[in-house]
Coordinates of C-alpha atoms in Angstrom, one line a residue:
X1 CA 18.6 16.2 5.7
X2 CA 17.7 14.4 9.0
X3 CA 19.1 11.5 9.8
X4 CA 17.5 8.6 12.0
X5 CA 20.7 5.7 13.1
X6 CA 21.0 3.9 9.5
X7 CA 18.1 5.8 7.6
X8 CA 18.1 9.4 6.8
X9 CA 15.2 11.7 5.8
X10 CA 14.9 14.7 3.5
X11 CA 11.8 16.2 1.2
X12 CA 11.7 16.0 -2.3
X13 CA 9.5 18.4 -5.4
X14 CA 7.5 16.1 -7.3
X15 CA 4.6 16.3 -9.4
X16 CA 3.2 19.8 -7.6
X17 CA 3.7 18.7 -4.0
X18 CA 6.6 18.5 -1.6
X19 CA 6.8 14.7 -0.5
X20 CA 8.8 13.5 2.2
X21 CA 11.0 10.4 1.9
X22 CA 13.1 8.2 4.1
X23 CA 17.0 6.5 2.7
X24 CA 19.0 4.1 3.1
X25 CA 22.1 2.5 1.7
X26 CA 24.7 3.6 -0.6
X27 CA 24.1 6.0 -3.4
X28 CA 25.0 4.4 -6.7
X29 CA 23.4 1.0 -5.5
X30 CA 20.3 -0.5 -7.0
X31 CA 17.1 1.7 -5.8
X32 CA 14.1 -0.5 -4.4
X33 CA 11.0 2.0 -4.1
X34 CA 9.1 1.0 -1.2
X35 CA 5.3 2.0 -1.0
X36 CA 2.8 1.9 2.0
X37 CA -0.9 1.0 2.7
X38 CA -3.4 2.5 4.4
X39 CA -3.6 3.9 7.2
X40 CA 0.2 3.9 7.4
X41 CA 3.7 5.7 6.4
X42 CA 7.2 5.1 5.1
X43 CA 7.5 3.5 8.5
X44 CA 6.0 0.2 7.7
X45 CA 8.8 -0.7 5.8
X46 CA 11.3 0.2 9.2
X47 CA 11.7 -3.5 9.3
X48 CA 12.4 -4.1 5.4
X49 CA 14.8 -0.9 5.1
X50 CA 18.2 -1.9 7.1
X51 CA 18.0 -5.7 5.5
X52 CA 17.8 -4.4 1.5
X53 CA 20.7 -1.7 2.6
X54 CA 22.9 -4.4 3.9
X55 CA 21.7 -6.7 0.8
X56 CA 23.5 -3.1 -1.2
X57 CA 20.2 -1.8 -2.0
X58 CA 19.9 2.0 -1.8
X59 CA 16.4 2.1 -0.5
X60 CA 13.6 5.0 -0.3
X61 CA 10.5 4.9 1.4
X62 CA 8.1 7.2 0.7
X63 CA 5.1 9.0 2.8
X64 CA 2.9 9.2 0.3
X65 CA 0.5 11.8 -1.3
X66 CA -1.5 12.7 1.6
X67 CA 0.2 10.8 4.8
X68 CA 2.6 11.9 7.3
X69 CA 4.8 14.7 6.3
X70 CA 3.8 14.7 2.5
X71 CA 1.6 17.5 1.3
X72 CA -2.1 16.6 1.5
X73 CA -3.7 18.6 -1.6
X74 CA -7.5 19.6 -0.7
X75 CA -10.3 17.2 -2.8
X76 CA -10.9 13.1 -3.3
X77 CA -10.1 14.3 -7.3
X78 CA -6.5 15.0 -6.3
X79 CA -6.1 11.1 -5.4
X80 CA -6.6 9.3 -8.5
X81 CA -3.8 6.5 -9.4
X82 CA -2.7 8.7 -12.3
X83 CA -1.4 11.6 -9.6
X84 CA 0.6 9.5 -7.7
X85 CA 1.9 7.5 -10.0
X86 CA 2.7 10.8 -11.4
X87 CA 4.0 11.5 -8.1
X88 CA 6.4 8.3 -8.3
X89 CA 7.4 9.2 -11.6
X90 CA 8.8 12.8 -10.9
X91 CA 10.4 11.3 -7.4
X92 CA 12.3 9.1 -9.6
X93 CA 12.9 11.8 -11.8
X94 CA 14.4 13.8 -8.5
X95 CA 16.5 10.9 -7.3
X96 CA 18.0 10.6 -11.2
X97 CA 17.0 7.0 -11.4
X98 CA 15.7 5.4 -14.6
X99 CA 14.6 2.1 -13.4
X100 CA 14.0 1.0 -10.4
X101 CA 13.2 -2.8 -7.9
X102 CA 9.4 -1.6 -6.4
X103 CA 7.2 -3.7 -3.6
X104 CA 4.1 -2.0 -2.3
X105 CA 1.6 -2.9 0.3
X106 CA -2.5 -2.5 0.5
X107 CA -2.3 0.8 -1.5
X108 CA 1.2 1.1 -2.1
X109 CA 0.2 -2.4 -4.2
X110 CA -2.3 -0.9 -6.2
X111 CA -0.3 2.3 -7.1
X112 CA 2.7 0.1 -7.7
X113 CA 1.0 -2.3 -10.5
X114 CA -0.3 1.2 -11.8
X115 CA 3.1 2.7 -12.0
X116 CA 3.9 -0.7 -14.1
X117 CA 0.9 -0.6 -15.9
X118 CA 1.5 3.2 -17.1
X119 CA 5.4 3.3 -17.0
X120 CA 6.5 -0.4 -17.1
X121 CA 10.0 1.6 -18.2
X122 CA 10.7 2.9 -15.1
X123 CA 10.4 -0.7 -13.0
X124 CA 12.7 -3.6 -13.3
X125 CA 10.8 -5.9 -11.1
X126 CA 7.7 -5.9 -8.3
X127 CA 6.7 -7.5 -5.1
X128 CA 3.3 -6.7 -4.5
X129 CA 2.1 -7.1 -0.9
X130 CA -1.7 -8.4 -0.4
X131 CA -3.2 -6.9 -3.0
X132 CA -3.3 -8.8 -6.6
X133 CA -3.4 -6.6 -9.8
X134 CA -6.8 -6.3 -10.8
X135 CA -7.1 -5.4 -14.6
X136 CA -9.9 -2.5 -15.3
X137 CA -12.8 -4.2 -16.4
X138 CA -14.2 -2.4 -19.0
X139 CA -17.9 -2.4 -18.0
X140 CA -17.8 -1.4 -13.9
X141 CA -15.1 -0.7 -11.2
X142 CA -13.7 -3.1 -8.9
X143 CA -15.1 -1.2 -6.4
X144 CA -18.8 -0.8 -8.1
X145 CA -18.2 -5.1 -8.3
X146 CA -17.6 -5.3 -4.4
X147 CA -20.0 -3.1 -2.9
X148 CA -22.5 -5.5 -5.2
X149 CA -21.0 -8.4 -3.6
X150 CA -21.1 -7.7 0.0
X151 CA -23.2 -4.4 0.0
X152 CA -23.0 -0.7 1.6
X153 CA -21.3 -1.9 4.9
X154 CA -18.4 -3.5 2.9
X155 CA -15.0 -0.9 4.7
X156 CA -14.0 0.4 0.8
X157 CA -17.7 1.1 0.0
X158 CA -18.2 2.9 3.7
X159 CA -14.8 4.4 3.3
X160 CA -16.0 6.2 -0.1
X161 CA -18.5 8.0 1.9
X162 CA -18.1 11.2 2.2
X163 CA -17.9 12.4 5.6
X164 CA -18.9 9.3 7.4
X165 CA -15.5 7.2 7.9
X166 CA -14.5 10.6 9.3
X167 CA -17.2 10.8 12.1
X168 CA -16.4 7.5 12.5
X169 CA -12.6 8.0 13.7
X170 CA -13.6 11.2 15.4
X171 CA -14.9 8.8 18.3
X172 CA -11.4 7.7 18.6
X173 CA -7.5 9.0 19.5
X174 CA -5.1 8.4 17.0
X175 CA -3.1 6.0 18.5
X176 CA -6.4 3.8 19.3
X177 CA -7.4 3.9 15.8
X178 CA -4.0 2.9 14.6
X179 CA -4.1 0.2 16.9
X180 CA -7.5 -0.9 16.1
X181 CA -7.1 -1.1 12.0
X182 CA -2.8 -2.5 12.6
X183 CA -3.6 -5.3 14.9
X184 CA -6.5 -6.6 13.5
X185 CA -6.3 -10.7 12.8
X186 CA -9.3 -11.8 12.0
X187 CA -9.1 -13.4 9.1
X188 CA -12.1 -11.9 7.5
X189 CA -13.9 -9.9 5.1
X190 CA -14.9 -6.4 7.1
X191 CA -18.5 -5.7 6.5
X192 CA -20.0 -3.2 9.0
X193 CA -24.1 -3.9 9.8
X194 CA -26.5 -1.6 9.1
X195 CA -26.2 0.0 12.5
X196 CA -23.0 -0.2 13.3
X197 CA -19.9 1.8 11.9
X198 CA -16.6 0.3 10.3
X199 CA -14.4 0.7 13.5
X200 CA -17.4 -1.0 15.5
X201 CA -15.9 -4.6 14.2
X202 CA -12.4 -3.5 14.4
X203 CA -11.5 -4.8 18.4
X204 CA -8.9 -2.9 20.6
X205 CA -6.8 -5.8 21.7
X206 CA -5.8 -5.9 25.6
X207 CA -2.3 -6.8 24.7
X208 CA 0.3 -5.8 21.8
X209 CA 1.8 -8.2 20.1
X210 CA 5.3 -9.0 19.7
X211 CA 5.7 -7.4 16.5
X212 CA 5.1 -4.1 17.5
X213 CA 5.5 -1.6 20.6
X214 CA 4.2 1.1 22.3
X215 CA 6.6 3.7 20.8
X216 CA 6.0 2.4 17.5
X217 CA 2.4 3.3 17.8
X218 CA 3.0 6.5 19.1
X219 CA 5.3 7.2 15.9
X220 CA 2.2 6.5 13.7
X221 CA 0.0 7.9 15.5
X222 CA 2.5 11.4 15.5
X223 CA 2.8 10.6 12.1
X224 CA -0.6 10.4 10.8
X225 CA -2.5 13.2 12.8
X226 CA -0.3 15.7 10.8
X227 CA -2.9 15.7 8.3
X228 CA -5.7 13.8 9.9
X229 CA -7.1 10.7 7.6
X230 CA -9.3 12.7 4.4
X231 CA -6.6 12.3 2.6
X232 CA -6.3 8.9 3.1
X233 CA -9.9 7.9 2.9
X234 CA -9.3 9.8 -0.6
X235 CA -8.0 7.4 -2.5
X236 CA -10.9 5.3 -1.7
X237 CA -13.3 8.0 -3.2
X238 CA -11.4 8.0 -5.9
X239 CA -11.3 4.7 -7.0
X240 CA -14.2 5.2 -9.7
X241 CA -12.6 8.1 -11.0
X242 CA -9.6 6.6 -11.5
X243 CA -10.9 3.3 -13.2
X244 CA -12.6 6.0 -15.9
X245 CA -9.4 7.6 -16.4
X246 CA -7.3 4.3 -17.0
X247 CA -10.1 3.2 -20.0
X248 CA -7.1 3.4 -22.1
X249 CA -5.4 0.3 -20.1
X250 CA -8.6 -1.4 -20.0
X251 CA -7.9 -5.1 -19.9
X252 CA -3.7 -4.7 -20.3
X253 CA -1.9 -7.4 -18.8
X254 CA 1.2 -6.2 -16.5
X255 CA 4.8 -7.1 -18.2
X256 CA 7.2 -6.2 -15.7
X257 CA 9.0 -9.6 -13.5
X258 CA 6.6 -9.9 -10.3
X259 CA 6.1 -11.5 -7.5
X260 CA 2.5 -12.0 -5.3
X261 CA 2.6 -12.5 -1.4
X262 CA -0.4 -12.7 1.1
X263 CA -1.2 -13.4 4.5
X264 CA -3.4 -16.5 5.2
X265 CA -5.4 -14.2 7.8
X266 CA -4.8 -11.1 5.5
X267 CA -8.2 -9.9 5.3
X268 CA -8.0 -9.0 1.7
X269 CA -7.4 -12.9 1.1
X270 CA -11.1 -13.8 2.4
X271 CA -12.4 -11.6 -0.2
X272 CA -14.8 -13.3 -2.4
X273 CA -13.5 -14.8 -5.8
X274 CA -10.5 -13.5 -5.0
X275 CA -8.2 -17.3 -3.7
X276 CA -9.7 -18.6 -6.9
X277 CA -8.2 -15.8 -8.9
X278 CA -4.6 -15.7 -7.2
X279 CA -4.7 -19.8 -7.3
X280 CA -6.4 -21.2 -9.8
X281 CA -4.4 -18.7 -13.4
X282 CA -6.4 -15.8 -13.3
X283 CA -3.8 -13.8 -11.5
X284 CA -0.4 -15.6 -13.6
X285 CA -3.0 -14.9 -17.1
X286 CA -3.1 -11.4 -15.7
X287 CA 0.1 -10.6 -15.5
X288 CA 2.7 -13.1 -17.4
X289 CA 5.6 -12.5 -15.8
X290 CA 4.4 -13.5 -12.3
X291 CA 7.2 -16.0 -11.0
X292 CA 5.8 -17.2 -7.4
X293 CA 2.7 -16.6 -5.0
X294 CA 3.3 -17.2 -1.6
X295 CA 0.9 -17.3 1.3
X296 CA 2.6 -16.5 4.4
X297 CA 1.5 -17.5 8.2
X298 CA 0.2 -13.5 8.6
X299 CA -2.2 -11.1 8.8
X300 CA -2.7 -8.2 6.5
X301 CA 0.2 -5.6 7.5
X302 CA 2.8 -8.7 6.7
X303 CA 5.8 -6.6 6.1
X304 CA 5.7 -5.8 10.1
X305 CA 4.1 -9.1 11.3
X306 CA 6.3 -11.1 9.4
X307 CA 9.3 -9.1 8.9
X308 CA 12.5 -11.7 8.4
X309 CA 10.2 -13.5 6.0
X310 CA 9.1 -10.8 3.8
X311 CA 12.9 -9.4 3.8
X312 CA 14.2 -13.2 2.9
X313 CA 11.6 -12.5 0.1
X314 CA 12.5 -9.0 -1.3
X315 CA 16.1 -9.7 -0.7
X316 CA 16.2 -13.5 -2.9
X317 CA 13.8 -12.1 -5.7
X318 CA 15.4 -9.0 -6.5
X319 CA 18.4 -10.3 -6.7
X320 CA 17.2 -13.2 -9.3
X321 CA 16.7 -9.8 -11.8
X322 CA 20.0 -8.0 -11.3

């Protein structure tokens, strides 16, 4: 086991793949399962990590199926919900952990409100981080819906593509793609034109911001150019595979205690329909047990940009369930 200052790192057999998780806290404590977007690591939640310890969390951060220091199985098939859920399930199996606090991010959000749609068992309560559950409709993908909506240059429906997103990065260095996709604040719905590609209308700002440094872009970029971004772009392509597999959930509302937050330049929240569905009882009908959406002054990787704020969050909200 390696240990980094407060948090400490070691690899764990789940599900058919060796996954690689970061600690901290005090074994015996309360587990909060922390979850990552795309294109990102168990190091988005650096910030998050230290403050639920201190709160007497014992928290775990995951790289997950196919980022960082995970193991990246070959083909999009290997990247439905169902398999890293499955993942999720045998890490908590590993850590000997029944039930456990979970709060995802982009990705991370969409597998967590799968792991409590499929194992609602295993989660005492969620924060889910830009990305509002989205029940599967029983007639087309959430996916198929966008790419209707705002057409082939829509990022997911370009990202599903195989081969192209790749060619796409290819024109760049890590680190300026991870600065490209991190530090974008638009405030805006990413549709590439016909001519252009998706990092096109991503800029490269002249100047970091004060959430993040130099070195911490290096780390990702380290990080993520172990196994290159397929992997990633994966679970994009398989998005329609995975809403044929979950026909058996179609329509199921989410039980578990939970708890929406957004960014009010999170680029997710400019997606069409979706401010009416979060604000106006779609989301609360969707999932009962919702207690709270907040919008925070943020863009879409909150849990960095707005760190103190999203702790305060996990920190008063779990402990309302204990």
């Amino acid at each position: 086991m390696a240990t980094d200052g407060e948090i400490s790192h070691r690899f764990v057999e789940t599900n058919g793949i060796k996954m690689h998780i970061a600690e901290a806290g005090s074994p015996g404590n309360p587990v909060v399962l922390l979850l990552h977007g795309f294109p990102e690591l168990w190091y988005s939640w650096r910030h998050q990590m230290p403050a639920l310890a201190a709160a007497g969390y014992r928290v775990v951060a995951s790289d997950l199926r196919g980022f960082g220091q995970t193991d990246a199985p070959l083909g999009m098939e290997k990247y439905t919900s169902l398999h890293i859920v499955g993942d999720l399930v045998g890490l908590l199996d590993a850590l000997g952990e029944e039930k456990v606090f979970v709060a995802g991010h982009d990705w991370g959000a969409i597998i967590a409100w799968d792991l409590c749609l499929f194992r609602p068992d295993r989660v005492k309560a969620l924060v889910a981080l830009s990305i509002p559950y989205s029940p599967r409709n029983p007639k087309h993908s959430f996916s198929q819906s966008l790419k209707r909506v705002l057409g082939e240059g829509y990022y997911f429906s370009r990202f599903q593509e195989p081969g192209r997103p790749e060619a796409d990065f290819a024109r760049f260095d890590t680190k300026t793609l991870v600065k490209k996709m991190l530090l974008n604040s638009k405030g805006e719905v990413l549709v590439a034109p016909k001519d252009k590609e998706v990092m096109d209308i991503f800029e490269e700002p002249t100047e970091l911001p004060p959430w993040i440094s130099e070195e911490e872009l290096d780390y990702y970029a380290q990080e993520l150019s172990r196994t290159g971004f397929t992997a990633g772009l994966n679970y994009y392509r398989a998005a329609n595979l995975s809403w044929e597999l979950k026909a058996p959930w179609t329509m199921v509302k989410i039980s578990v205690p939970a708890l929406f937050v957004t960014g009010d330049r999170d680029l997710v929240y400019f997606t069409p329909g979706i401010r009416d569905y979060i604000h106006k009882g779609g989301l609360k009908a969707d999932v009962p047990n919702l207690k709270e959406t907040i919008v925070l002054s943020s863009g879409h990787f909150m849990q960095q940009e707005s760190a103190g704020e999203v702790n305060s969050i996990l920190v008063s909200f779990f402990g309302e369930i204990i």
